[in-house]
């Protein structure tokens, strides 16, 4: 939960977040949306304690993040983001970063849940294939599925999805969406949404604009309110329709 959080970067002339309050209920999904620069990713980074709030509090299970040891805090949170960092090591080693004590079966089960096992086993050396520096041997969709497999292996109760998938082809996006639905089940999930079509099913949506909360509600409630969210959704849908038209669909 965030309570009255204000945070500023030294390089900005206004707060990235200003008096922001919201809570992710246990086992539920909360999405944070808004225009570019609204403060979406900043909110996720404060939960990961990359920075501390200037004012207000960021809490997990009622305890301020500053009361946690960093290792304990990050054990409780799994992050899946667009920019998946892979080391120049085998895919097996990259997966086991999230669960060093995992068995081979547990690792493969996590990969299967993330729709990654099939493409990994099709590689020349399977799980022993070298990912390449920053994962250059793999496509964007493959790297993201490895990130999801890591999250399954880590099995943390809290999940943060910085789910920018606009660079993926339709088949990869469909696979990733299905695996994310499996991953989110039973976890408290914070979704930083870039493509609004992916968050219609969230239990609650927070709409940020220039660091402040403009609206909070479900998808249907916010569409009926005819405010910023419905405007963003219409723009997003029009852009998606334009891409499909260009592709001849």
PDB file of C-alpha atoms in Angstrom:
ATOM      1  CA  UNK A   1       0.000   0.000   0.000  1.00  0.00           C
ATOM      2  CA  UNK A   2       0.978   3.622  -0.527  1.00  0.00           C
ATOM      3  CA  UNK A   3      -0.256   6.287   1.856  1.00  0.00           C
ATOM      4  CA  UNK A   4       0.182   9.961   0.970  1.00  0.00           C
ATOM      5  CA  UNK A   5       3.356   9.276  -1.030  1.00  0.00           C
ATOM      6  CA  UNK A   6       5.274  12.159  -2.597  1.00  0.00           C
ATOM      7  CA  UNK A   7       8.517  11.549  -4.469  1.00  0.00           C
ATOM      8  CA  UNK A   8      10.729  13.809  -6.605  1.00  0.00           C
ATOM      9  CA  UNK A   9      13.723  13.151  -8.825  1.00  0.00           C
ATOM     10  CA  UNK A  10      16.453  15.771  -8.561  1.00  0.00           C
ATOM     11  CA  UNK A  11      16.280  16.368 -12.307  1.00  0.00           C
ATOM     12  CA  UNK A  12      12.516  17.091 -12.393  1.00  0.00           C
ATOM     13  CA  UNK A  13      10.864  20.427 -11.717  1.00  0.00           C
ATOM     14  CA  UNK A  14       7.722  18.762 -10.321  1.00  0.00           C
ATOM     15  CA  UNK A  15       7.159  15.676  -8.117  1.00  0.00           C
ATOM     16  CA  UNK A  16       7.038  12.350  -9.974  1.00  0.00           C
ATOM     17  CA  UNK A  17       4.334  11.356  -7.441  1.00  0.00           C
ATOM     18  CA  UNK A  18       2.294  13.774  -5.335  1.00  0.00           C
ATOM     19  CA  UNK A  19       0.161  12.627  -2.372  1.00  0.00           C
ATOM     20  CA  UNK A  20      -0.577   9.198  -3.902  1.00  0.00           C
ATOM     21  CA  UNK A  21      -2.554   6.624  -1.888  1.00  0.00           C
ATOM     22  CA  UNK A  22      -3.745   3.177  -2.983  1.00  0.00           C
ATOM     23  CA  UNK A  23      -3.680  -0.417  -1.733  1.00  0.00           C
ATOM     24  CA  UNK A  24      -3.249  -3.773  -3.476  1.00  0.00           C
ATOM     25  CA  UNK A  25      -5.558  -6.199  -1.701  1.00  0.00           C
ATOM     26  CA  UNK A  26      -4.211  -9.708  -0.920  1.00  0.00           C
ATOM     27  CA  UNK A  27      -4.607 -12.001  -3.924  1.00  0.00           C
ATOM     28  CA  UNK A  28      -6.035  -9.197  -6.077  1.00  0.00           C
ATOM     29  CA  UNK A  29      -4.730  -7.310  -9.115  1.00  0.00           C
ATOM     30  CA  UNK A  30      -4.330  -3.543  -9.207  1.00  0.00           C
ATOM     31  CA  UNK A  31      -3.296  -1.808 -12.432  1.00  0.00           C
ATOM     32  CA  UNK A  32      -1.638   1.603 -12.634  1.00  0.00           C
ATOM     33  CA  UNK A  33      -2.203   3.415 -15.920  1.00  0.00           C
ATOM     34  CA  UNK A  34      -1.690   6.896 -17.290  1.00  0.00           C
ATOM     35  CA  UNK A  35       0.026   8.945 -19.984  1.00  0.00           C
ATOM     36  CA  UNK A  36       3.795   8.858 -20.441  1.00  0.00           C
ATOM     37  CA  UNK A  37       5.499  10.519 -17.483  1.00  0.00           C
ATOM     38  CA  UNK A  38       2.494  10.043 -15.173  1.00  0.00           C
ATOM     39  CA  UNK A  39       4.576   8.246 -12.517  1.00  0.00           C
ATOM     40  CA  UNK A  40       3.623   4.612 -13.210  1.00  0.00           C
ATOM     41  CA  UNK A  41       7.101   3.073 -13.148  1.00  0.00           C
ATOM     42  CA  UNK A  42       8.142   5.301 -10.244  1.00  0.00           C
ATOM     43  CA  UNK A  43       5.364   3.708  -8.172  1.00  0.00           C
ATOM     44  CA  UNK A  44       6.699   0.214  -8.960  1.00  0.00           C
ATOM     45  CA  UNK A  45      10.271   1.238  -8.121  1.00  0.00           C
ATOM     46  CA  UNK A  46       9.206   2.602  -4.732  1.00  0.00           C
ATOM     47  CA  UNK A  47       7.656  -0.787  -3.869  1.00  0.00           C
ATOM     48  CA  UNK A  48      10.962  -2.422  -4.801  1.00  0.00           C
ATOM     49  CA  UNK A  49      12.681   0.218  -2.673  1.00  0.00           C
ATOM     50  CA  UNK A  50      15.011   1.430  -5.388  1.00  0.00           C
ATOM     51  CA  UNK A  51      14.274   4.791  -3.712  1.00  0.00           C
ATOM     52  CA  UNK A  52      12.456   5.944  -0.579  1.00  0.00           C
ATOM     53  CA  UNK A  53       9.475   8.292  -0.613  1.00  0.00           C
ATOM     54  CA  UNK A  54      10.107  11.930   0.353  1.00  0.00           C
ATOM     55  CA  UNK A  55       6.803  11.991   2.266  1.00  0.00           C
ATOM     56  CA  UNK A  56       4.214   9.388   3.168  1.00  0.00           C
ATOM     57  CA  UNK A  57       4.751   5.650   3.540  1.00  0.00           C
ATOM     58  CA  UNK A  58       5.075   2.565   1.356  1.00  0.00           C
ATOM     59  CA  UNK A  59       4.068  -0.590   3.250  1.00  0.00           C
ATOM     60  CA  UNK A  60       3.785  -4.348   2.778  1.00  0.00           C
ATOM     61  CA  UNK A  61       1.593  -6.292   5.214  1.00  0.00           C
ATOM     62  CA  UNK A  62       1.270  -3.136   7.308  1.00  0.00           C
ATOM     63  CA  UNK A  63       5.032  -2.697   7.800  1.00  0.00           C
ATOM     64  CA  UNK A  64       6.958   0.229   6.322  1.00  0.00           C
ATOM     65  CA  UNK A  65       9.456  -0.941   3.707  1.00  0.00           C
ATOM     66  CA  UNK A  66      12.234   0.809   5.624  1.00  0.00           C
ATOM     67  CA  UNK A  67      11.669  -1.727   8.433  1.00  0.00           C
ATOM     68  CA  UNK A  68      12.522  -4.667   6.120  1.00  0.00           C
ATOM     69  CA  UNK A  69      15.980  -5.941   5.319  1.00  0.00           C
ATOM     70  CA  UNK A  70      16.415  -5.398   1.570  1.00  0.00           C
ATOM     71  CA  UNK A  71      17.016  -9.133   0.968  1.00  0.00           C
ATOM     72  CA  UNK A  72      13.836 -10.045   2.863  1.00  0.00           C
ATOM     73  CA  UNK A  73      11.828  -7.418   0.984  1.00  0.00           C
ATOM     74  CA  UNK A  74      12.977  -8.544  -2.437  1.00  0.00           C
ATOM     75  CA  UNK A  75      12.390 -12.204  -1.553  1.00  0.00           C
ATOM     76  CA  UNK A  76       8.729 -11.270  -1.164  1.00  0.00           C
ATOM     77  CA  UNK A  77       8.444  -9.613  -4.581  1.00  0.00           C
ATOM     78  CA  UNK A  78       8.887 -10.994  -8.094  1.00  0.00           C
ATOM     79  CA  UNK A  79       9.343  -8.518 -10.955  1.00  0.00           C
ATOM     80  CA  UNK A  80       8.587  -9.157 -14.611  1.00  0.00           C
ATOM     81  CA  UNK A  81       9.521  -6.223 -16.822  1.00  0.00           C
ATOM     82  CA  UNK A  82       9.964  -5.435 -20.492  1.00  0.00           C
ATOM     83  CA  UNK A  83      13.744  -5.207 -20.108  1.00  0.00           C
ATOM     84  CA  UNK A  84      14.661  -8.719 -18.975  1.00  0.00           C
ATOM     85  CA  UNK A  85      18.317  -8.900 -17.990  1.00  0.00           C
ATOM     86  CA  UNK A  86      20.016 -12.139 -18.975  1.00  0.00           C
ATOM     87  CA  UNK A  87      23.637 -12.961 -18.197  1.00  0.00           C
ATOM     88  CA  UNK A  88      26.018 -14.436 -20.776  1.00  0.00           C
ATOM     89  CA  UNK A  89      25.524 -17.884 -19.278  1.00  0.00           C
ATOM     90  CA  UNK A  90      23.317 -20.893 -19.949  1.00  0.00           C
ATOM     91  CA  UNK A  91      19.551 -20.561 -19.888  1.00  0.00           C
ATOM     92  CA  UNK A  92      19.599 -23.002 -16.944  1.00  0.00           C
ATOM     93  CA  UNK A  93      21.884 -20.689 -14.949  1.00  0.00           C
ATOM     94  CA  UNK A  94      19.753 -17.664 -15.844  1.00  0.00           C
ATOM     95  CA  UNK A  95      16.611 -19.424 -14.608  1.00  0.00           C
ATOM     96  CA  UNK A  96      18.203 -20.719 -11.402  1.00  0.00           C
ATOM     97  CA  UNK A  97      19.097 -17.165 -10.340  1.00  0.00           C
ATOM     98  CA  UNK A  98      15.491 -17.034  -9.092  1.00  0.00           C
ATOM     99  CA  UNK A  99      15.690 -20.354  -7.248  1.00  0.00           C
ATOM    100  CA  UNK A 100      19.237 -21.639  -6.727  1.00  0.00           C
ATOM    101  CA  UNK A 101      18.010 -24.676  -4.754  1.00  0.00           C
ATOM    102  CA  UNK A 102      15.400 -25.720  -7.343  1.00  0.00           C
ATOM    103  CA  UNK A 103      15.538 -29.226  -8.797  1.00  0.00           C
ATOM    104  CA  UNK A 104      15.712 -29.865 -12.548  1.00  0.00           C
ATOM    105  CA  UNK A 105      12.036 -30.879 -12.514  1.00  0.00           C
ATOM    106  CA  UNK A 106      11.009 -27.706 -10.666  1.00  0.00           C
ATOM    107  CA  UNK A 107      12.974 -25.565 -13.113  1.00  0.00           C
ATOM    108  CA  UNK A 108      11.400 -27.276 -16.146  1.00  0.00           C
ATOM    109  CA  UNK A 109       7.932 -27.040 -14.600  1.00  0.00           C
ATOM    110  CA  UNK A 110       8.399 -23.281 -14.123  1.00  0.00           C
ATOM    111  CA  UNK A 111       9.538 -22.955 -17.749  1.00  0.00           C
ATOM    112  CA  UNK A 112       6.504 -24.927 -18.928  1.00  0.00           C
ATOM    113  CA  UNK A 113       4.130 -22.705 -16.912  1.00  0.00           C
ATOM    114  CA  UNK A 114       5.742 -19.705 -18.622  1.00  0.00           C
ATOM    115  CA  UNK A 115       5.332 -21.249 -22.105  1.00  0.00           C
ATOM    116  CA  UNK A 116       9.146 -21.344 -22.369  1.00  0.00           C
ATOM    117  CA  UNK A 117       9.994 -25.064 -22.110  1.00  0.00           C
ATOM    118  CA  UNK A 118       9.104 -25.827 -25.734  1.00  0.00           C
ATOM    119  CA  UNK A 119      11.300 -23.153 -27.308  1.00  0.00           C
ATOM    120  CA  UNK A 120      14.176 -23.880 -24.878  1.00  0.00           C
ATOM    121  CA  UNK A 121      14.234 -27.595 -25.698  1.00  0.00           C
ATOM    122  CA  UNK A 122      14.208 -26.727 -29.429  1.00  0.00           C
ATOM    123  CA  UNK A 123      17.461 -24.745 -29.052  1.00  0.00           C
ATOM    124  CA  UNK A 124      20.736 -26.459 -30.116  1.00  0.00           C
ATOM    125  CA  UNK A 125      21.812 -27.220 -26.534  1.00  0.00           C
ATOM    126  CA  UNK A 126      18.443 -26.941 -24.795  1.00  0.00           C
ATOM    127  CA  UNK A 127      18.769 -25.562 -21.267  1.00  0.00           C
ATOM    128  CA  UNK A 128      22.566 -25.516 -21.693  1.00  0.00           C
ATOM    129  CA  UNK A 129      22.317 -23.021 -24.586  1.00  0.00           C
ATOM    130  CA  UNK A 130      24.146 -19.772 -23.819  1.00  0.00           C
ATOM    131  CA  UNK A 131      21.736 -16.853 -23.717  1.00  0.00           C
ATOM    132  CA  UNK A 132      24.363 -14.381 -25.011  1.00  0.00           C
ATOM    133  CA  UNK A 133      25.240 -11.007 -23.523  1.00  0.00           C
ATOM    134  CA  UNK A 134      21.929  -9.468 -22.322  1.00  0.00           C
ATOM    135  CA  UNK A 135      20.122 -12.354 -24.045  1.00  0.00           C
ATOM    136  CA  UNK A 136      20.950 -11.309 -27.604  1.00  0.00           C
ATOM    137  CA  UNK A 137      20.547 -14.896 -28.842  1.00  0.00           C
ATOM    138  CA  UNK A 138      16.849 -14.793 -27.921  1.00  0.00           C
ATOM    139  CA  UNK A 139      13.845 -12.840 -29.187  1.00  0.00           C
ATOM    140  CA  UNK A 140      12.033 -10.299 -27.013  1.00  0.00           C
ATOM    141  CA  UNK A 141       9.187 -12.740 -26.430  1.00  0.00           C
ATOM    142  CA  UNK A 142      11.574 -15.521 -25.448  1.00  0.00           C
ATOM    143  CA  UNK A 143      13.412 -13.268 -22.974  1.00  0.00           C
ATOM    144  CA  UNK A 144      10.133 -12.217 -21.406  1.00  0.00           C
ATOM    145  CA  UNK A 145       8.994 -15.840 -21.039  1.00  0.00           C
ATOM    146  CA  UNK A 146      12.259 -16.587 -19.232  1.00  0.00           C
ATOM    147  CA  UNK A 147      11.500 -13.676 -16.884  1.00  0.00           C
ATOM    148  CA  UNK A 148       8.053 -15.178 -16.212  1.00  0.00           C
ATOM    149  CA  UNK A 149       9.627 -18.605 -15.603  1.00  0.00           C
ATOM    150  CA  UNK A 150      11.948 -16.967 -13.053  1.00  0.00           C
ATOM    151  CA  UNK A 151       8.919 -15.511 -11.284  1.00  0.00           C
ATOM    152  CA  UNK A 152       7.238 -18.942 -11.155  1.00  0.00           C
ATOM    153  CA  UNK A 153      10.462 -20.384  -9.726  1.00  0.00           C
ATOM    154  CA  UNK A 154      10.790 -17.602  -7.162  1.00  0.00           C
ATOM    155  CA  UNK A 155       7.154 -18.137  -6.083  1.00  0.00           C
ATOM    156  CA  UNK A 156       6.874 -14.825  -4.217  1.00  0.00           C
ATOM    157  CA  UNK A 157       3.503 -13.728  -2.798  1.00  0.00           C
ATOM    158  CA  UNK A 158       3.744 -10.288  -4.463  1.00  0.00           C
ATOM    159  CA  UNK A 159       4.139  -9.758  -8.201  1.00  0.00           C
ATOM    160  CA  UNK A 160       5.004  -6.554 -10.062  1.00  0.00           C
ATOM    161  CA  UNK A 161       4.437  -6.578 -13.819  1.00  0.00           C
ATOM    162  CA  UNK A 162       5.897  -3.799 -15.907  1.00  0.00           C
ATOM    163  CA  UNK A 163       4.115  -5.389 -18.819  1.00  0.00           C
ATOM    164  CA  UNK A 164       5.128  -3.407 -21.894  1.00  0.00           C
ATOM    165  CA  UNK A 165       4.561  -5.929 -24.676  1.00  0.00           C
ATOM    166  CA  UNK A 166       4.129  -3.651 -27.682  1.00  0.00           C
ATOM    167  CA  UNK A 167       7.360  -4.919 -29.266  1.00  0.00           C
ATOM    168  CA  UNK A 168       6.096  -8.509 -29.426  1.00  0.00           C
ATOM    169  CA  UNK A 169       4.370 -10.288 -32.282  1.00  0.00           C
ATOM    170  CA  UNK A 170       0.777 -11.424 -31.767  1.00  0.00           C
ATOM    171  CA  UNK A 171       1.670 -15.089 -31.133  1.00  0.00           C
ATOM    172  CA  UNK A 172       4.272 -14.222 -28.470  1.00  0.00           C
ATOM    173  CA  UNK A 173       1.915 -11.748 -26.823  1.00  0.00           C
ATOM    174  CA  UNK A 174      -0.859 -14.364 -26.641  1.00  0.00           C
ATOM    175  CA  UNK A 175       1.521 -16.910 -25.059  1.00  0.00           C
ATOM    176  CA  UNK A 176       2.816 -14.342 -22.575  1.00  0.00           C
ATOM    177  CA  UNK A 177      -0.672 -13.153 -21.641  1.00  0.00           C
ATOM    178  CA  UNK A 178      -1.766 -16.741 -20.922  1.00  0.00           C
ATOM    179  CA  UNK A 179       1.322 -17.444 -18.799  1.00  0.00           C
ATOM    180  CA  UNK A 180       0.885 -14.161 -16.889  1.00  0.00           C
ATOM    181  CA  UNK A 181      -2.697 -15.094 -16.041  1.00  0.00           C
ATOM    182  CA  UNK A 182      -1.369 -18.348 -14.525  1.00  0.00           C
ATOM    183  CA  UNK A 183       1.372 -16.474 -12.667  1.00  0.00           C
ATOM    184  CA  UNK A 184      -1.011 -13.854 -11.221  1.00  0.00           C
ATOM    185  CA  UNK A 185      -3.400 -16.438  -9.805  1.00  0.00           C
ATOM    186  CA  UNK A 186      -3.449 -16.225  -5.993  1.00  0.00           C
ATOM    187  CA  UNK A 187      -0.815 -13.452  -5.831  1.00  0.00           C
ATOM    188  CA  UNK A 188      -1.106  -9.773  -4.954  1.00  0.00           C
ATOM    189  CA  UNK A 189      -0.250  -8.172  -8.292  1.00  0.00           C
ATOM    190  CA  UNK A 190       0.652  -4.614  -9.257  1.00  0.00           C
ATOM    191  CA  UNK A 191       0.474  -4.117 -13.031  1.00  0.00           C
ATOM    192  CA  UNK A 192       2.159  -1.112 -14.623  1.00  0.00           C
ATOM    193  CA  UNK A 193       0.074  -1.007 -17.774  1.00  0.00           C
ATOM    194  CA  UNK A 194       1.278   0.346 -21.082  1.00  0.00           C
ATOM    195  CA  UNK A 195      -1.298  -1.340 -23.304  1.00  0.00           C
ATOM    196  CA  UNK A 196      -4.702  -0.827 -21.767  1.00  0.00           C
ATOM    197  CA  UNK A 197      -6.212  -3.817 -23.580  1.00  0.00           C
ATOM    198  CA  UNK A 198      -4.283  -6.077 -21.184  1.00  0.00           C
ATOM    199  CA  UNK A 199      -5.706  -4.765 -17.896  1.00  0.00           C
ATOM    200  CA  UNK A 200      -9.490  -4.818 -18.366  1.00  0.00           C
ATOM    201  CA  UNK A 201      -9.747  -7.687 -15.870  1.00  0.00           C
ATOM    202  CA  UNK A 202      -7.889  -5.930 -13.035  1.00  0.00           C
ATOM    203  CA  UNK A 203      -9.810  -5.760  -9.750  1.00  0.00           C
ATOM    204  CA  UNK A 204      -9.003  -2.047  -9.505  1.00  0.00           C
ATOM    205  CA  UNK A 205      -7.383   0.520 -11.812  1.00  0.00           C
ATOM    206  CA  UNK A 206      -5.516   3.612 -10.615  1.00  0.00           C
ATOM    207  CA  UNK A 207      -5.227   6.374 -13.222  1.00  0.00           C
ATOM    208  CA  UNK A 208      -2.213   8.639 -12.733  1.00  0.00           C
ATOM    209  CA  UNK A 209      -1.692  11.971 -14.469  1.00  0.00           C
ATOM    210  CA  UNK A 210       1.400  14.134 -13.840  1.00  0.00           C
ATOM    211  CA  UNK A 211       2.107  12.277 -10.605  1.00  0.00           C
ATOM    212  CA  UNK A 212      -1.375  12.579  -9.095  1.00  0.00           C
ATOM    213  CA  UNK A 213      -4.281  10.143  -8.925  1.00  0.00           C
ATOM    214  CA  UNK A 214      -6.977  11.290 -11.308  1.00  0.00           C
ATOM    215  CA  UNK A 215      -9.368   8.335 -11.117  1.00  0.00           C
ATOM    216  CA  UNK A 216      -9.741   4.971  -9.348  1.00  0.00           C
ATOM    217  CA  UNK A 217     -12.195   2.218 -10.263  1.00  0.00           C
ATOM    218  CA  UNK A 218     -12.892  -0.871 -12.322  1.00  0.00           C
ATOM    219  CA  UNK A 219     -12.627  -0.818 -16.123  1.00  0.00           C
ATOM    220  CA  UNK A 220     -16.414  -0.597 -16.535  1.00  0.00           C
ATOM    221  CA  UNK A 221     -16.752   2.137 -13.898  1.00  0.00           C
ATOM    222  CA  UNK A 222     -13.989   4.227 -15.466  1.00  0.00           C
ATOM    223  CA  UNK A 223     -15.373   3.810 -18.984  1.00  0.00           C
ATOM    224  CA  UNK A 224     -18.780   4.993 -17.752  1.00  0.00           C
ATOM    225  CA  UNK A 225     -17.140   7.998 -16.040  1.00  0.00           C
ATOM    226  CA  UNK A 226     -15.914   9.230 -19.457  1.00  0.00           C
ATOM    227  CA  UNK A 227     -12.720  10.707 -17.994  1.00  0.00           C
ATOM    228  CA  UNK A 228      -9.007  10.306 -18.685  1.00  0.00           C
ATOM    229  CA  UNK A 229      -9.104   6.494 -18.615  1.00  0.00           C
ATOM    230  CA  UNK A 230     -11.829   6.223 -21.247  1.00  0.00           C
ATOM    231  CA  UNK A 231      -9.934   8.750 -23.411  1.00  0.00           C
ATOM    232  CA  UNK A 232      -6.684   6.757 -23.082  1.00  0.00           C
ATOM    233  CA  UNK A 233      -8.536   3.517 -23.822  1.00  0.00           C
ATOM    234  CA  UNK A 234     -10.114   4.966 -26.981  1.00  0.00           C
ATOM    235  CA  UNK A 235      -6.704   6.205 -28.188  1.00  0.00           C
ATOM    236  CA  UNK A 236      -5.134   2.830 -27.425  1.00  0.00           C
ATOM    237  CA  UNK A 237      -7.856   0.942 -29.268  1.00  0.00           C
ATOM    238  CA  UNK A 238      -7.572   3.253 -32.291  1.00  0.00           C
ATOM    239  CA  UNK A 239      -3.791   2.710 -32.425  1.00  0.00           C
ATOM    240  CA  UNK A 240      -4.237  -1.077 -32.210  1.00  0.00           C
ATOM    241  CA  UNK A 241      -6.879  -0.996 -34.959  1.00  0.00           C
ATOM    242  CA  UNK A 242      -4.490   1.002 -37.150  1.00  0.00           C
ATOM    243  CA  UNK A 243      -1.744  -1.608 -36.729  1.00  0.00           C
ATOM    244  CA  UNK A 244      -4.140  -4.426 -37.618  1.00  0.00           C
ATOM    245  CA  UNK A 245      -5.312  -2.514 -40.708  1.00  0.00           C
ATOM    246  CA  UNK A 246      -1.698  -1.966 -41.828  1.00  0.00           C
ATOM    247  CA  UNK A 247      -1.109  -5.709 -41.495  1.00  0.00           C
ATOM    248  CA  UNK A 248      -4.116  -6.417 -43.695  1.00  0.00           C
ATOM    249  CA  UNK A 249      -6.221  -8.042 -40.962  1.00  0.00           C
TER     250      UNK A 249
END
